[in-house]
Short mmCIF file of C-alpha atoms in Angstrom, two decimals:
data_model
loop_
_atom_site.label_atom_id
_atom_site.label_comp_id
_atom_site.label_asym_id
_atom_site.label_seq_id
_atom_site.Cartn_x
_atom_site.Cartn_y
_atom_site.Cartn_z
CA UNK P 1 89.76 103.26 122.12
CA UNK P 2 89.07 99.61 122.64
CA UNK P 3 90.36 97.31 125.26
CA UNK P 4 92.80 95.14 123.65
CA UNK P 5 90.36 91.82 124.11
CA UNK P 6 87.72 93.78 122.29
CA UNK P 7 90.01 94.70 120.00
CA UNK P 8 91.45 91.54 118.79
CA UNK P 9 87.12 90.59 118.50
CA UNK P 10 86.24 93.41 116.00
CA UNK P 11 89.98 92.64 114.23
CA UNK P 12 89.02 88.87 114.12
CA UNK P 13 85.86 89.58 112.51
CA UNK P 14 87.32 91.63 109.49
CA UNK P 15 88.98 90.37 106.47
CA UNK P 16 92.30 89.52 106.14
CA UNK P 17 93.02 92.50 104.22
CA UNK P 18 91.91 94.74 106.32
CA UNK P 19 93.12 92.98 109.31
CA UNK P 20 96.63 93.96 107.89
CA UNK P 21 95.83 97.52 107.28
CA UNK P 22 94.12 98.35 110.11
CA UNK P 23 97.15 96.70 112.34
CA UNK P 24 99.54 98.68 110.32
CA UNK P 25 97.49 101.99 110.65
CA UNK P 26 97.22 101.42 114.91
CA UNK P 27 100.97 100.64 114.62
CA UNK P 28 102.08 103.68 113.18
CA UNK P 29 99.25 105.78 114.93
CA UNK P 30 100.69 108.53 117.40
CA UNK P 31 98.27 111.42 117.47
CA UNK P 32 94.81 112.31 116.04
CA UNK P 33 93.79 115.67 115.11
CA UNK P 34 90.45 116.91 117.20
CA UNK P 35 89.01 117.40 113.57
CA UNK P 36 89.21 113.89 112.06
CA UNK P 37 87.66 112.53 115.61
CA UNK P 38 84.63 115.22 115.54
CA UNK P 39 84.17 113.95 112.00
CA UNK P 40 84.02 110.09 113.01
CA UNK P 41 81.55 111.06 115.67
CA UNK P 42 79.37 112.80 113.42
CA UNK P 43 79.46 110.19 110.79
CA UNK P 44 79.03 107.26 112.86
CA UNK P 45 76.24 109.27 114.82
CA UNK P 46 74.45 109.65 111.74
CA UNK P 47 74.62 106.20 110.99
CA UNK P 48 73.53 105.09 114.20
CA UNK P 49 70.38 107.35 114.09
CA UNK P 50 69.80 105.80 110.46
CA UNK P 51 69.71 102.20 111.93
CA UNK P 52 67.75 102.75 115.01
CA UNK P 53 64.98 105.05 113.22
CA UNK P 54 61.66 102.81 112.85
CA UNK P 55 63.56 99.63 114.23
CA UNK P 56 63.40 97.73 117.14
CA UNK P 57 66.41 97.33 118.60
CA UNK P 58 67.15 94.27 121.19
CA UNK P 59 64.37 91.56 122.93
CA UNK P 60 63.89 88.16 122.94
CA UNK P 61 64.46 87.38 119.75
CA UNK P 62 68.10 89.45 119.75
CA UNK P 63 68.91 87.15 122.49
CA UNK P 64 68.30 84.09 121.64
CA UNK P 65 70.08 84.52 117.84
CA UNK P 66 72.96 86.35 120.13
CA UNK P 67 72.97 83.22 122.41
CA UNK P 68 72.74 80.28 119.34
CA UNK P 69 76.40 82.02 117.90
CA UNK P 70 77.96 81.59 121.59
CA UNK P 71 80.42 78.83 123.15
CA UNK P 72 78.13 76.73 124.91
CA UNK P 73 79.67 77.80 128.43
CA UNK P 74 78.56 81.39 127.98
CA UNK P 75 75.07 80.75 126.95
CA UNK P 76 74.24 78.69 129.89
CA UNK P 77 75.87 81.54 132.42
CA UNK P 78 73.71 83.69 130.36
CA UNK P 79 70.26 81.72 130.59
CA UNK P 80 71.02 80.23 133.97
CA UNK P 81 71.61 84.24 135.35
CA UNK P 82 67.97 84.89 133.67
CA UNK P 83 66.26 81.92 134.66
CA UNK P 84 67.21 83.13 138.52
CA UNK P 85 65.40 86.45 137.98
CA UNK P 86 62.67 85.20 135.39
CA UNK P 87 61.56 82.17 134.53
CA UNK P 88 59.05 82.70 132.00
CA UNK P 89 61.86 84.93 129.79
CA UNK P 90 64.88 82.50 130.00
CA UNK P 91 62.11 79.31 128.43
CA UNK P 92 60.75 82.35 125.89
CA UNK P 93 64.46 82.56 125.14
CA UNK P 94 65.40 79.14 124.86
CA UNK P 95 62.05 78.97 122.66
CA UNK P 96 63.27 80.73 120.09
CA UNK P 97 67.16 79.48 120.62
CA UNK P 98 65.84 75.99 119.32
CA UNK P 99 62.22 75.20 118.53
CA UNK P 100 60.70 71.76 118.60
CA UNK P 101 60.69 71.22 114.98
CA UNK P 102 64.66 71.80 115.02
CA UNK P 103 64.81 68.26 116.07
CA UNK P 104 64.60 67.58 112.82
CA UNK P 105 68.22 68.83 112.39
CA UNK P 106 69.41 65.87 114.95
CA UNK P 107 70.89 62.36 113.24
CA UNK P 108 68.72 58.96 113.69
CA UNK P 109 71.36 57.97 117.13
CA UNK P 110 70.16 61.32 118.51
CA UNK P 111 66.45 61.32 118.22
CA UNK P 112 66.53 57.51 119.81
CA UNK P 113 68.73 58.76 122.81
CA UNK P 114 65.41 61.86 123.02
CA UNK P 115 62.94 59.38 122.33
CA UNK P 116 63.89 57.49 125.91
CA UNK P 117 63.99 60.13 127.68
CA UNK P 118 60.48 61.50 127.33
CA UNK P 119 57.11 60.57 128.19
CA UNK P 120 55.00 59.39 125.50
CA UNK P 121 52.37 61.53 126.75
CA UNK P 122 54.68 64.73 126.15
CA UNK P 123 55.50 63.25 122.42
CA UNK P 124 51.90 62.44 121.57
CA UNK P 125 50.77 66.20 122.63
CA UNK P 126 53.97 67.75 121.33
CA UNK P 127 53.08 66.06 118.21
CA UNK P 128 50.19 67.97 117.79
CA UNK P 129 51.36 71.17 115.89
CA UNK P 130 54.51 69.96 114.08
CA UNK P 131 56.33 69.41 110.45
CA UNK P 132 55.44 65.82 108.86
CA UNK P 133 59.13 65.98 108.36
CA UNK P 134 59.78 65.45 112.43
CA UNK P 135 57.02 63.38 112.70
CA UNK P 136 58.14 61.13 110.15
CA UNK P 137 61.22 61.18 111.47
CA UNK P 138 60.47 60.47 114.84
CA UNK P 139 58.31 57.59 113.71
CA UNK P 140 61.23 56.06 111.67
CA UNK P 141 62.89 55.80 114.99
CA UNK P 142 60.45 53.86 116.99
CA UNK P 143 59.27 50.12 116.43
CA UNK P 144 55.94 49.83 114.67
CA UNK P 145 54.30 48.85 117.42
CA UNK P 146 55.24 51.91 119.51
CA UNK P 147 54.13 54.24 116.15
CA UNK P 148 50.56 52.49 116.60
CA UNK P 149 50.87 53.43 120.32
CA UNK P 150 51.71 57.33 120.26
CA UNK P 151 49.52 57.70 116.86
CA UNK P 152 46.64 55.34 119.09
CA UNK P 153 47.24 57.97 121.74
CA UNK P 154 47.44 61.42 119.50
CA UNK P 155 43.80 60.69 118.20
CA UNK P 156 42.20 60.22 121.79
CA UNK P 157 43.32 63.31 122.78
CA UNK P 158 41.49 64.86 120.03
CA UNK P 159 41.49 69.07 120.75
CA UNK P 160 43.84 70.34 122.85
CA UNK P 161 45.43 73.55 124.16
CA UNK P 162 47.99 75.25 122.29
CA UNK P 163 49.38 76.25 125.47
CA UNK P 164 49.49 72.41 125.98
CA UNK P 165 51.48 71.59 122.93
CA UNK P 166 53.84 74.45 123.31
CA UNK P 167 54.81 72.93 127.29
CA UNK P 168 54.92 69.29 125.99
CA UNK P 169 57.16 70.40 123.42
CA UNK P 170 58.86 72.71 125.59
CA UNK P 171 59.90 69.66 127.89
CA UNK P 172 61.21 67.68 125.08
CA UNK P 173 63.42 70.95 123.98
CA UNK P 174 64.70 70.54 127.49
CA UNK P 175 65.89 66.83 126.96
CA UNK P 176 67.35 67.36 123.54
CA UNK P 177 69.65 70.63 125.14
CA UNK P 178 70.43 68.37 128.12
CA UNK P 179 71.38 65.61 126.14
CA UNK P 180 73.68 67.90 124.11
CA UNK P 181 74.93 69.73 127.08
CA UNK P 182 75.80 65.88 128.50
CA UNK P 183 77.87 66.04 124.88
CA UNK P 184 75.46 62.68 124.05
CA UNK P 185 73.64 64.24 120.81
CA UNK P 186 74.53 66.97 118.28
CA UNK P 187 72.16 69.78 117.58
CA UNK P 188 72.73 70.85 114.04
CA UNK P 189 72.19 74.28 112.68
CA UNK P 190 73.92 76.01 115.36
CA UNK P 191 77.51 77.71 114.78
CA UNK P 192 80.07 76.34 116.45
CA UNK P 193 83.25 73.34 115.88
CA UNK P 194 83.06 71.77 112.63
CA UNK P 195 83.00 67.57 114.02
CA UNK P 196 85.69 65.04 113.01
CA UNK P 197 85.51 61.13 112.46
#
């Protein structure tokens, strides 16, 4: 009852066992009997009402870990169609898509080509609420003198916003996707090509 592109999907996703049976099975299918469909409707309507009981289905969250497993094409038709209506969901989205601290995922060449493309008062607030792992990262990228600088400039800020942190970071998230859209950095820990040498 599929369309053949949705078809081939679903068939793509199984295993190649059953990729073989279940072609063979549609090949040689002519008729089905009324019975053995009212049964498949009952059973998969009973597993359906299993799934959904006490769960929440779809939201923010379903999106963005829908969005990180597509082509890179689709998710930016995707977010740029929701940033047009709202603003506020398509960064909530890309929030969750890749958080600040998944810069930790990106190699030495990667965070340098970030690090020059942000402000250092962004860094120094994003800095704020983060993993030692990033920040130790990020500081292994900069000359010493710089590191003095941005941690100079983290300590006079002393208390800020969350909501402050959370933009600053938000803005460097925005860099690091650019930059990877541009094809100059790799964002690891999302599915997609396996890279060559």
């Amino acid at each position: 009852h599929l369309e053949p592109t949705q078809a081939a999907e679903v068939l793509g996703k199984l295993p190649e066992h059953l990729k073989i049976d279940v072609s063979l099975r549609v090949a040689s299918l002519d008729q089905i009997s009324p019975s053995v469909l009212g049964e498949l409707e009952e059973v998969l309507q009973s597993q359906l009402q299993t799934y959904t009981r006490g769960r929440k289905i779809g939201g923010i969250r379903t999106v963005a870990e829908i969005l990180n497993q597509m082509d890179r094409s689709s998710e930016d038709l995707i977010l740029k169609n929701i940033e047009e209506k709202d603003q506020i969901l398509a960064d909530e989205i890309r929030k969750l898509m890749f958080t600040f601290d998944d810069l930790a995922t990106i190699d030495e060449r990667g965070i340098q080509m970030i690090l020059k493309e942000i402000t250092t008062d962004d860094l120094a607030l994003a800095l704020k609420a983060t993993t030692d792992e990033l920040k130790d990262k990020i500081f292994r990228n900069m000359s010493q003198r710089a590191v003095q600088i941005l941690k100079d400039e983290i300590e006079a800020k002393g208390a800020v916003r969350i909501t402050d942190v959370e933009k600053a970071q938000m803005n460097i998230v925005r860099v690091a996707k650019r930059l990877e859209e541009e094809g100059k950095i790799v964002i690891g820990g999302k599915g997609g090509e396996e890279l060559v040498g």
